[in-house]
Tab-separated table of C-alpha atoms in Angstrom:
chain	number	residue	atom	x	y	z
A	138	MET	CA	121.474	34.840	136.115
A	139	GLY	CA	119.511	31.381	137.264
A	140	LEU	CA	115.219	30.872	135.717
A	141	HIS	CA	114.081	31.873	139.548
A	142	SER	CA	116.136	35.280	138.934
A	143	GLN	CA	114.967	35.872	136.605
A	144	ARG	CA	111.792	35.896	137.225
A	145	GLN	CA	112.907	38.068	140.006
A	146	SER	CA	113.510	40.599	137.017
A	147	GLU	CA	110.212	40.536	135.093
A	148	HIS	CA	108.456	41.057	138.759
A	149	ALA	CA	110.420	43.423	139.957
A	150	GLU	CA	109.063	47.156	140.559
A	151	ASP	CA	112.491	49.059	140.035
A	152	ILE	CA	115.081	48.307	137.987
A	153	TYR	CA	117.085	48.639	141.423
A	154	GLN	CA	115.836	45.650	143.016
A	155	ASP	CA	116.909	43.257	140.395
A	156	PRO	CA	119.757	41.564	141.490
A	157	LEU	CA	121.700	42.177	139.268
A	158	THR	CA	121.919	45.720	140.216
A	159	GLU	CA	123.882	44.480	143.042
A	160	THR	CA	126.194	41.798	141.486
A	161	VAL	CA	129.810	43.622	139.396
A	162	LEU	CA	129.589	43.327	135.778
A	163	PRO	CA	132.125	40.495	134.281
A	164	LYS	CA	135.387	42.965	132.637
A	165	PHE	CA	137.297	40.621	130.640
A	166	GLN	CA	134.722	37.506	129.420
A	167	LEU	CA	131.073	37.010	129.163
A	168	PRO	CA	128.504	35.831	131.955
A	169	ALA	CA	127.313	32.469	132.430
A	170	ASP	CA	123.739	33.500	131.756
A	171	SER	CA	121.682	36.070	129.899
A	172	HIS	CA	119.900	38.718	131.638
A	173	PRO	CA	117.102	41.000	130.940
A	174	PRO	CA	117.875	44.060	128.463
A	175	GLN	CA	116.128	46.504	130.622
A	176	VAL	CA	118.913	45.874	133.242
A	177	ILE	CA	121.973	45.742	130.972
A	178	ALA	CA	121.274	48.907	129.093
A	179	GLN	CA	120.363	50.847	132.360
A	180	MET	CA	124.052	49.767	133.851
A	181	ILE	CA	125.807	50.364	131.059
A	182	LYS	CA	123.790	53.832	130.354
A	183	ASP	CA	125.291	54.168	134.362
A	184	GLU	CA	128.807	53.434	132.851
A	185	LEU	CA	128.840	55.287	130.496
A	186	LEU	CA	128.250	58.725	133.291
A	187	MET	CA	131.998	58.743	133.657
A	188	ASP	CA	132.580	60.177	130.489
A	189	GLY	CA	132.984	63.493	130.171
A	190	ASN	CA	130.158	65.834	128.759
A	191	SER	CA	131.095	66.040	125.312
A	192	ARG	CA	129.411	69.313	125.029
A	193	GLN	CA	131.827	70.919	127.132
A	194	ASN	CA	134.163	68.878	125.254
A	195	LEU	CA	136.064	72.140	123.581
A	196	ALA	CA	138.939	70.460	123.047
A	197	THR	CA	137.813	68.448	120.437
A	198	PHE	CA	137.021	69.788	116.540
A	199	CYS	CA	134.453	67.170	116.230
A	200	SER	CA	130.537	67.526	116.083
A	201	THR	CA	128.292	67.132	119.243
A	202	TRP	CA	124.819	68.349	118.866
A	203	MET	CA	122.311	67.356	116.057
A	204	GLU	CA	119.056	68.305	115.361
A	205	GLU	CA	116.715	65.604	116.708
A	206	GLN	CA	115.944	64.051	112.846
A	207	VAL	CA	119.707	63.108	112.896
A	208	HIS	CA	118.794	60.807	115.280
A	209	GLU	CA	115.758	59.323	113.746
A	210	ILE	CA	118.079	59.221	110.499
A	211	MET	CA	120.648	57.637	112.095
A	212	ASP	CA	117.839	54.718	113.584
A	213	LEU	CA	116.878	53.979	109.764
A	214	CYS	CA	120.087	53.625	109.068
A	215	VAL	CA	121.142	51.613	111.659
A	216	ASP	CA	121.236	48.448	109.809
A	217	LYS	CA	122.817	49.838	106.313
A	218	ASN	CA	126.099	48.958	104.618
A	219	MET	CA	127.146	51.302	103.068
A	220	ILE	CA	129.418	49.142	100.819
A	221	ASP	CA	126.691	47.256	99.603
A	222	LYS	CA	125.652	49.911	97.021
A	223	ASP	CA	123.098	47.068	95.094
A	224	GLU	CA	121.451	46.407	98.056
A	225	TYR	CA	121.502	49.867	98.982
A	226	PRO	CA	121.143	51.493	96.118
A	227	GLN	CA	119.285	55.567	96.991
A	228	THR	CA	122.682	55.622	99.807
A	229	ALA	CA	125.167	55.115	97.006
A	230	GLU	CA	122.792	57.687	94.933
A	231	MET	CA	123.091	60.027	98.459
A	232	GLU	CA	126.439	59.584	98.062
A	233	SER	CA	126.721	60.174	95.067
A	234	ARG	CA	125.196	63.673	94.628
A	235	CYS	CA	126.768	64.321	98.284
A	236	VAL	CA	130.642	64.317	96.209
A	237	HIS	CA	129.571	66.055	93.088
A	238	ILE	CA	127.648	68.463	95.756
A	239	LEU	CA	131.040	69.280	97.502
A	240	ALA	CA	132.867	69.077	94.254
A	241	ALA	CA	131.131	72.180	93.573
A	242	LEU	CA	130.976	73.899	96.806
A	243	TRP	CA	135.462	73.917	95.888
A	244	ASN	CA	134.803	75.035	92.131
A	245	SER	CA	135.416	71.774	90.524
A	246	PRO	CA	136.013	72.230	86.952
A	247	GLN	CA	134.214	69.035	86.301
A	248	ALA	CA	131.688	68.959	89.236
A	249	GLU	CA	129.089	67.320	87.924
A	250	THR	CA	131.334	64.269	86.229
A	251	THR	CA	134.431	63.946	88.584
A	252	LEU	CA	135.157	61.402	91.500
A	253	GLY	CA	135.376	61.819	94.910
A	254	CYS	CA	134.199	59.415	97.574
A	255	SER	CA	133.009	59.132	101.759
A	256	THR	CA	135.542	57.417	104.165
A	257	THR	CA	135.059	57.004	108.116
A	258	GLY	CA	137.169	60.471	108.639
A	259	SER	CA	139.279	63.078	107.144
A	260	SER	CA	142.007	60.972	108.025
A	261	GLU	CA	141.372	57.856	105.942
A	262	ALA	CA	140.015	61.038	103.048
A	263	ALA	CA	143.794	61.791	103.793
A	264	MET	CA	145.190	58.653	102.807
A	265	LEU	CA	143.501	57.433	99.745
A	266	GLY	CA	144.264	61.406	98.944
A	267	GLY	CA	147.846	60.669	99.922
A	268	LEU	CA	148.067	57.131	97.098
A	269	ALA	CA	146.375	58.253	94.853
A	270	MET	CA	149.609	61.564	94.396
A	271	LYS	CA	151.914	58.395	95.071
A	272	TRP	CA	150.826	56.281	92.086
A	273	ARG	CA	150.228	58.880	89.570
A	274	TRP	CA	154.263	60.147	90.714
A	275	ARG	CA	155.400	56.199	90.189
A	276	ALA	CA	153.114	56.256	87.183
A	277	LEU	CA	154.943	59.529	86.001
A	278	ARG	CA	158.373	58.366	86.904
A	279	GLU	CA	158.543	54.813	85.472
A	280	ALA	CA	157.444	55.565	82.272
A	281	LYS	CA	160.550	57.933	81.931
A	282	GLY	CA	162.621	54.630	83.035
A	283	LEU	CA	163.542	56.440	86.402
A	284	ASP	CA	163.728	55.367	90.087
A	285	THR	CA	160.609	54.792	92.253
A	286	SER	CA	162.190	53.720	95.768
A	287	LYS	CA	162.352	57.050	97.198
A	288	PRO	CA	158.799	58.701	97.120
A	289	ASN	CA	158.599	61.306	99.272
A	290	LEU	CA	155.844	63.855	101.198
A	291	VAL	CA	156.021	67.468	101.895
A	292	CYS	CA	153.941	68.734	104.234
A	293	GLY	CA	153.880	71.583	107.571
A	294	PRO	CA	152.783	71.203	110.583
A	295	VAL	CA	150.279	68.120	109.896
A	296	GLN	CA	147.896	65.967	111.688
A	297	VAL	CA	148.984	62.816	112.836
A	298	CYS	CA	147.355	60.779	109.813
A	299	TRP	CA	149.648	61.467	107.696
A	300	HIS	CA	152.581	60.290	109.248
A	301	LYS	CA	150.216	56.545	109.749
A	302	PHE	CA	149.933	57.520	105.485
A	303	ALA	CA	154.305	57.882	105.821
A	304	ARG	CA	154.882	55.022	107.336
A	305	TYR	CA	152.347	52.960	106.540
A	306	PHE	CA	152.699	53.209	102.530
A	307	ASP	CA	156.543	53.813	102.393
A	308	VAL	CA	157.069	57.146	102.228
A	309	GLU	CA	159.878	59.418	103.177
A	310	LEU	CA	157.675	62.758	105.135
A	311	ARG	CA	159.908	65.931	105.189
A	312	GLU	CA	157.748	68.152	107.674
A	313	ILE	CA	158.610	71.507	107.093
A	314	PRO	CA	159.483	72.919	111.053
A	315	LEU	CA	158.719	76.219	112.117
A	316	ASP	CA	160.893	78.683	113.181
A	317	GLY	CA	160.584	82.193	114.649
A	318	ASP	CA	157.274	83.078	115.232
A	319	GLU	CA	156.105	80.949	112.127
A	320	VAL	CA	152.110	79.054	112.814
A	321	CYS	CA	152.204	77.049	110.184
A	322	MET	CA	154.448	76.229	106.468
A	323	ASN	CA	156.408	79.066	104.909
A	324	PRO	CA	156.386	78.498	101.608
A	325	ASP	CA	159.492	79.697	100.950
A	326	LYS	CA	161.032	77.079	102.755
A	327	ILE	CA	159.389	74.593	100.235
A	328	LYS	CA	162.217	74.771	97.521
A	329	ASP	CA	165.015	73.256	100.488
A	330	TYR	CA	162.217	69.952	100.492
A	331	VAL	CA	161.102	68.944	97.484
A	332	ASP	CA	162.232	67.361	94.684
A	333	GLU	CA	162.251	65.256	91.879
A	334	ASN	CA	161.073	62.088	94.636
A	335	THR	CA	158.704	64.435	95.950
A	336	ILE	CA	154.772	62.976	95.267
A	337	GLY	CA	153.100	65.728	96.359
A	338	VAL	CA	151.917	69.241	98.768
A	339	VAL	CA	150.149	68.765	101.391
A	340	PRO	CA	148.971	72.583	102.627
A	341	THR	CA	146.954	72.327	105.703
A	342	LEU	CA	143.562	74.105	105.604
A	343	GLY	CA	143.051	74.490	109.271
A	344	VAL	CA	146.296	72.997	111.503
A	345	THR	CA	145.995	71.227	114.383
A	346	PHE	CA	147.755	73.560	116.456
A	347	THR	CA	147.261	77.191	115.803
A	348	CYS	CA	143.950	76.559	113.645
A	349	VAL	CA	145.268	79.109	111.080
A	350	TYR	CA	145.100	78.296	107.022
A	351	GLU	CA	148.294	76.981	105.368
A	352	PRO	CA	148.726	79.534	102.163
A	353	VAL	CA	147.668	77.419	99.304
A	354	GLU	CA	147.582	79.913	96.238
A	355	GLN	CA	151.179	80.667	97.121
A	356	VAL	CA	152.541	77.214	98.036
A	357	ALA	CA	151.109	76.823	94.653
A	358	LYS	CA	153.226	79.831	92.985
A	359	VAL	CA	155.754	78.605	94.179
A	360	LEU	CA	155.798	74.904	92.998
A	361	ASP	CA	155.309	76.922	89.632
A	362	ALA	CA	158.228	79.269	89.953
A	363	ILE	CA	160.311	74.689	90.978
A	364	GLU	CA	158.588	73.505	88.012
A	365	ALA	CA	159.965	75.892	85.604
A	366	LYS	CA	162.865	76.124	86.697
A	367	PHE	CA	163.037	71.851	87.711
A	368	GLY	CA	160.731	71.040	85.266
A	369	TRP	CA	159.158	68.795	88.563
A	370	ASP	CA	155.450	69.137	88.112
A	371	ILE	CA	154.514	68.229	92.299
A	372	PRO	CA	150.592	68.109	93.106
A	373	ILE	CA	148.692	69.474	96.121
A	374	HIS	CA	146.801	67.809	97.644
A	375	VAL	CA	144.987	70.249	101.014
A	376	ASP	CA	143.996	68.771	103.999
A	377	ALA	CA	141.156	71.072	104.641
A	378	ALA	CA	139.396	68.745	107.101
A	379	SER	CA	138.140	71.322	109.051
A	380	GLY	CA	138.573	74.498	106.680
A	381	GLY	CA	136.627	73.115	104.094
A	382	PHE	CA	133.564	73.403	105.902
A	383	ILE	CA	134.254	77.039	107.066
A	384	ALA	CA	136.269	78.375	104.040
A	385	PRO	CA	133.665	78.266	101.322
A	386	PHE	CA	130.932	79.997	103.578
A	387	VAL	CA	133.195	82.566	105.673
A	388	GLN	CA	135.827	83.283	103.650
A	389	PRO	CA	134.634	82.839	100.165
A	390	ASP	CA	137.059	84.903	98.530
A	391	LEU	CA	139.534	82.758	99.467
A	392	LYS	CA	141.411	80.758	96.657
A	393	TRP	CA	142.907	77.479	98.362
A	394	ASP	CA	140.253	75.169	95.998
A	395	PHE	CA	140.388	73.620	92.677
A	396	ARG	CA	140.155	77.591	91.429
A	397	ILE	CA	144.496	76.812	91.428
A	398	GLU	CA	144.982	74.318	89.015
A	399	ARG	CA	148.096	72.829	90.651
A	400	VAL	CA	145.419	71.419	93.621
A	401	LYS	CA	144.489	67.602	92.508
A	402	SER	CA	142.528	66.721	95.353
A	403	ILE	CA	140.820	67.770	98.590
A	404	ASN	CA	139.877	65.752	102.034
A	405	THR	CA	137.545	66.880	104.755
A	406	SER	CA	135.682	65.508	107.442
A	407	GLY	CA	132.256	65.685	107.570
A	408	HIS	CA	131.846	65.140	111.118
A	409	LYS	CA	133.704	68.132	112.135
A	410	TYR	CA	132.650	71.792	110.843
A	411	GLY	CA	130.642	69.075	108.195
A	412	LEU	CA	127.443	69.032	110.966
A	413	SER	CA	127.231	65.342	111.124
A	414	PRO	CA	127.673	62.493	113.396
A	415	LEU	CA	130.851	60.564	113.974
A	416	GLY	CA	132.257	58.142	110.930
A	417	VAL	CA	132.411	60.414	108.227
A	418	GLY	CA	134.889	62.137	105.787
A	419	TRP	CA	134.705	62.548	101.904
A	420	VAL	CA	137.918	63.017	99.566
A	421	ILE	CA	137.481	64.803	96.040
A	422	TRP	CA	139.647	64.517	92.839
A	423	ARG	CA	139.371	67.586	90.319
A	424	ALA	CA	138.939	65.183	87.668
A	425	LYS	CA	138.410	62.258	87.181
A	426	GLU	CA	141.547	61.518	84.990
A	427	GLU	CA	143.328	62.685	88.697
A	428	LEU	CA	142.449	59.553	90.656
A	429	PRO	CA	144.864	56.507	89.125
A	430	GLU	CA	142.769	53.309	87.728
A	431	GLY	CA	144.183	50.975	88.967
A	432	LEU	CA	143.697	52.240	92.794
A	433	ILE	CA	139.698	51.765	91.664
A	434	PHE	CA	139.017	47.560	92.683
A	435	ASN	CA	135.771	46.082	90.598
A	436	VAL	CA	133.778	43.643	93.017
A	437	ASP	CA	131.528	41.204	92.784
A	438	TYR	CA	129.630	41.365	96.120
A	439	LEU	CA	126.132	40.161	97.056
A	440	GLY	CA	124.811	40.069	93.692
A	441	GLY	CA	125.852	43.201	92.311
A	442	ASN	CA	129.408	44.451	90.975
A	443	MET	CA	130.303	47.586	91.981
A	444	PRO	CA	133.190	50.234	91.972
A	445	THR	CA	134.981	50.455	95.719
A	446	PHE	CA	137.869	52.202	96.953
A	447	ALA	CA	138.622	52.951	100.624
A	448	LEU	CA	140.769	51.620	103.407
A	449	ASN	CA	137.811	49.850	104.964
A	450	PHE	CA	135.009	47.780	102.918
A	451	SER	CA	131.441	47.242	105.037
A	452	ARG	CA	130.631	50.219	107.311
A	453	PRO	CA	127.197	51.726	108.265
A	454	GLY	CA	125.190	53.902	105.720
A	455	GLY	CA	123.778	56.204	108.644
A	456	GLN	CA	126.545	59.280	108.169
A	457	ILE	CA	126.650	59.450	104.836
A	458	VAL	CA	122.351	59.861	104.754
A	459	ALA	CA	122.853	62.309	107.698
A	460	GLN	CA	125.207	64.707	105.825
A	461	TYR	CA	123.018	64.495	102.913
A	462	TYR	CA	120.140	65.626	104.874
A	463	ASN	CA	122.209	68.736	106.189
A	464	PHE	CA	122.944	69.752	102.688
A	465	MET	CA	119.388	69.736	101.980
A	466	ARG	CA	118.115	70.533	105.490
A	467	LEU	CA	120.887	73.441	105.845
A	468	GLY	CA	121.633	74.711	101.958
A	469	PHE	CA	123.929	76.892	101.543
A	470	ALA	CA	122.830	79.930	103.754
A	471	GLY	CA	121.914	77.884	106.735
A	472	TYR	CA	126.249	76.734	106.254
A	473	LYS	CA	127.256	80.445	106.494
A	474	GLY	CA	124.264	81.358	109.412
A	475	ILE	CA	126.465	78.630	111.607
A	476	GLN	CA	129.739	79.160	110.995
A	477	GLU	CA	129.645	82.753	110.771
A	478	ALA	CA	127.691	81.954	114.449
A	479	CYS	CA	130.717	80.290	115.603
A	480	MET	CA	133.656	82.308	114.132
A	481	ASP	CA	131.364	85.368	115.883
A	482	THR	CA	131.295	83.591	119.117
A	483	ALA	CA	134.929	82.281	118.978
A	484	GLN	CA	135.936	86.296	118.582
A	485	TRP	CA	133.783	87.706	121.220
A	486	LEU	CA	135.709	85.159	123.571
A	487	ALA	CA	139.111	85.050	122.366
A	488	ASP	CA	138.920	89.183	123.224
A	489	GLU	CA	136.946	89.130	126.556
A	490	ILE	CA	140.424	86.548	127.257
A	491	ALA	CA	142.240	88.928	126.130
A	492	LYS	CA	141.205	91.118	128.808
A	493	ILE	CA	142.248	88.807	131.703
A	494	GLY	CA	145.525	89.570	132.895
A	495	PRO	CA	148.163	86.227	132.605
A	496	PHE	CA	146.651	85.598	128.767
A	497	GLU	CA	147.991	86.944	125.617
A	498	LEU	CA	146.226	85.795	122.772
A	499	PHE	CA	147.916	83.399	120.326
A	500	TYR	CA	145.280	83.246	117.944
A	501	ASP	CA	142.355	85.116	117.735
A	502	GLY	CA	139.236	83.624	116.115
A	503	ARG	CA	140.413	85.899	112.730
A	504	GLY	CA	141.172	84.443	109.813
A	505	GLY	CA	141.208	80.638	110.289
A	506	LEU	CA	138.939	78.436	111.830
A	507	PRO	CA	136.358	79.428	114.790
A	508	ALA	CA	137.723	78.723	117.269
A	509	LEU	CA	141.238	80.518	119.267
A	510	SER	CA	143.948	80.475	121.715
A	511	TYR	CA	146.783	82.434	124.082
A	512	THR	CA	149.627	81.644	126.101
A	513	LEU	CA	150.796	82.693	129.274
A	514	LYS	CA	152.431	85.857	129.499
A	515	ALA	CA	156.172	85.816	131.197
A	516	GLY	CA	156.609	85.224	134.473
A	517	ASP	CA	155.709	83.848	137.287
A	518	HIS	CA	151.221	83.309	137.127
A	519	GLY	CA	151.139	80.763	140.110
A	520	PHE	CA	149.681	78.259	137.713
A	521	SER	CA	150.465	76.776	133.926
A	522	LEU	CA	148.209	76.064	131.411
A	523	TYR	CA	148.270	72.581	132.683
A	524	ASP	CA	147.420	73.789	135.883
A	525	LEU	CA	144.209	75.342	133.984
A	526	SER	CA	142.687	72.817	132.255
A	527	ASP	CA	142.912	70.866	135.329
A	528	ARG	CA	140.887	73.350	137.418
A	529	VAL	CA	138.168	74.077	135.186
A	530	ARG	CA	137.523	70.389	134.256
A	531	MET	CA	136.140	70.370	137.636
A	532	ARG	CA	133.192	71.876	136.522
A	533	GLY	CA	133.214	69.543	133.292
A	534	TRP	CA	135.073	71.586	130.310
A	535	GLN	CA	137.578	70.426	128.217
A	536	ILE	CA	139.981	72.344	126.505
A	537	ALA	CA	143.516	71.640	125.311
A	538	SER	CA	146.730	72.564	126.728
A	539	TYR	CA	149.756	71.409	124.701
A	540	PRO	CA	153.748	72.658	123.431
A	541	LEU	CA	153.883	73.696	119.668
A	542	PRO	CA	154.577	71.372	117.189
A	543	SER	CA	158.872	71.126	115.809
A	544	HIS	CA	161.105	73.707	117.213
A	545	ARG	CA	158.567	76.068	118.809
A	546	HIS	CA	158.445	73.507	121.457
A	547	ASP	CA	158.960	75.909	124.103
A	548	THR	CA	155.664	77.974	123.442
A	549	VAL	CA	153.002	76.035	125.451
A	550	ILE	CA	149.361	77.077	124.376
A	551	GLN	CA	145.683	76.625	125.292
A	552	ARG	CA	143.243	75.674	122.559
A	553	ILE	CA	139.205	76.411	122.716
A	554	MET	CA	137.228	75.790	119.377
A	555	ILE	CA	134.023	76.639	118.911
A	556	ARG	CA	131.705	74.401	116.708
A	557	HIS	CA	127.699	74.272	115.981
A	558	GLY	CA	125.797	74.234	119.951
A	559	VAL	CA	128.298	76.147	121.553
A	560	SER	CA	126.359	79.490	122.096
A	561	ARG	CA	127.521	82.548	123.227
A	562	ASP	CA	125.821	82.153	127.152
A	563	MET	CA	127.674	78.845	126.769
A	564	ALA	CA	131.285	80.745	126.031
A	565	ALA	CA	129.972	83.335	128.473
A	566	LEU	CA	129.903	80.449	130.771
A	567	LEU	CA	133.230	78.707	130.834
A	568	LEU	CA	134.911	83.063	130.754
A	569	GLU	CA	133.751	82.923	133.815
A	570	ASP	CA	135.138	79.668	135.259
A	571	ILE	CA	138.351	80.849	133.821
A	572	LYS	CA	138.787	84.229	135.261
A	573	ALA	CA	137.137	81.858	139.195
A	574	ALA	CA	140.175	79.245	137.939
A	575	VAL	CA	142.790	82.409	137.911
A	576	SER	CA	141.467	84.414	140.875
A	577	HIS	CA	141.794	80.966	142.967
A	578	PHE	CA	145.506	80.519	141.391
A	579	THR	CA	145.854	83.949	143.148
A	580	GLN	CA	145.408	82.901	145.829
A	581	TYR	CA	146.594	79.598	146.087
A	582	PRO	CA	150.053	79.070	143.967
A	583	GLN	CA	150.542	75.584	142.039
A	584	VAL	CA	154.225	75.851	143.489
A	585	ASN	CA	154.797	72.166	142.928
A	586	SER	CA	152.666	71.968	139.921
A	587	GLY	CA	155.430	72.479	136.999
A	588	ALA	CA	153.577	76.185	137.102
A	589	THR	CA	157.655	77.155	136.356
A	590	GLN	CA	159.273	79.479	134.338
A	591	SER	CA	159.280	77.411	131.504
A	592	PHE	CA	155.999	76.756	130.675
A	593	ASN	CA	155.336	80.584	130.796
A	594	HIS	CA	156.720	81.086	127.092
A	595	SER	CA	154.253	84.136	124.962
C-alpha cells in the first residue's frame, strides 16, 4: 500500500472503508507493503469466522472454556520462554509445584522429591515416559550382556502418539486387539504379547475410542504372575491423558496410580480435563530413580546451567502458569465439583439418547470419562451415524463418528465428550437437534449416503 492509501486508512471512518478491505490478501507470499494493524487484525478475525465454534465441538477432549483470569495470565506470559529457568525462575518454580501436586494427587511415595516435567501435551509426555522405559530396559539388558536390538511395547487400543513413539524410537508396538464385545485391553491376553524384550505395558485410563478405563490393577497382577514364572520385571506406564484428572476426583477408590508398585510413570494432559489452555501436558515418575539420568541434559543457556528433559526446547510459559492458577483457584473440591457436574451431564444425556428409537448405548458415561457413545440398532433407519454427524453440524455441533479399532471395525459408534463449560442446557439443545435430525431422516431417508446395513451394527 502506498503513502496515499496509508493516509486514507488513517482517516477512514470505518475499517471497511479502507481500500485494503476491497482486496484479497495474498495467500502464498508476503505483501509488498505494510498495512494498518487494525485493518489486518479485522480481516484475519473475519477469516477465522470460517472455523467452527469450539464450544460446540463435542468431539474434542480439549478445554474450550477458561475463566477471564486465565486469559489475563496468558497475556502476562506471552513473552516468557519457559525453558529459560534462569531468566524466569518463578515460572520454573510454578512448574515444579505442579509436578509435585500431581505426584501427590497420584499417590507417589516420593511426592515431594520425585521427578517430572511439563510438556506441550500428553503426546510428548507419553513419548518421554516411553523413552524412560526403553532406557531402563536397555541398561538392565546390557548389564547382563544380553541383546538390546528388539525392544517391544505392549498396549491396548492406543492414541496415535504411541504409534509415533514406536516408529520414531525404533520400538515394536504390540497392540492387543479388541475381540467380541471387548472395549479395552483384556489383561488375560497380555501373556501372549510380552517377552523378555518388553520394555513396558501401557494401559490407558480413558481409552480414546471408548472412554472406558483399562484395568491397571488387574494388568499389574498379570505382570506379577509373569515375573514369578519367567523373571521378567515389566513396568507399567499409565497413559492418563484424560483420566488422570478425572479418577482422583470422581473415582477415588479406583487403584490405577502409584499405589500400584509396578506403575513407574504416568502422563496426563493439562489442556484436557486439567482445564488449562491448549499446549500443556505432564509426565511424572514414581520416584527419582525411575528416570534414567542419561536422558537429562544439563544445558548452558542464556547465562545459566539447567537440566532439561523434553523433545521440545523453547516454548511458552503461560499454559504452565495457568495450570498452577487452576490448582490454586479450584483446589481439590473445585476440581471434584466440576468433574462430577460433567459426569452427571454425560449420564443424563446418555439416558435421554437411549430413549430415541434408533440408538443403542455403547457407553453410558458411568465408570470412565464424562462422555457417552452409542450405535445404531440393527436395521435400516434411513441414515448412518456419519449422516447424523453431518446433519447436526448444520447447527454448529461437532460430534465424532468412527469405527472401533482392531477386530471390531464393523462396529461404528458416535461419541460425545462432556467438558467443563458444557452445561445441562447446552446438552439439552444438542439433544433436541439430534431428535430433529432423526425426524428429518424419517421423512427423507439418505438412501444413497452409505446408510446401509453395513453401518448399522450394534
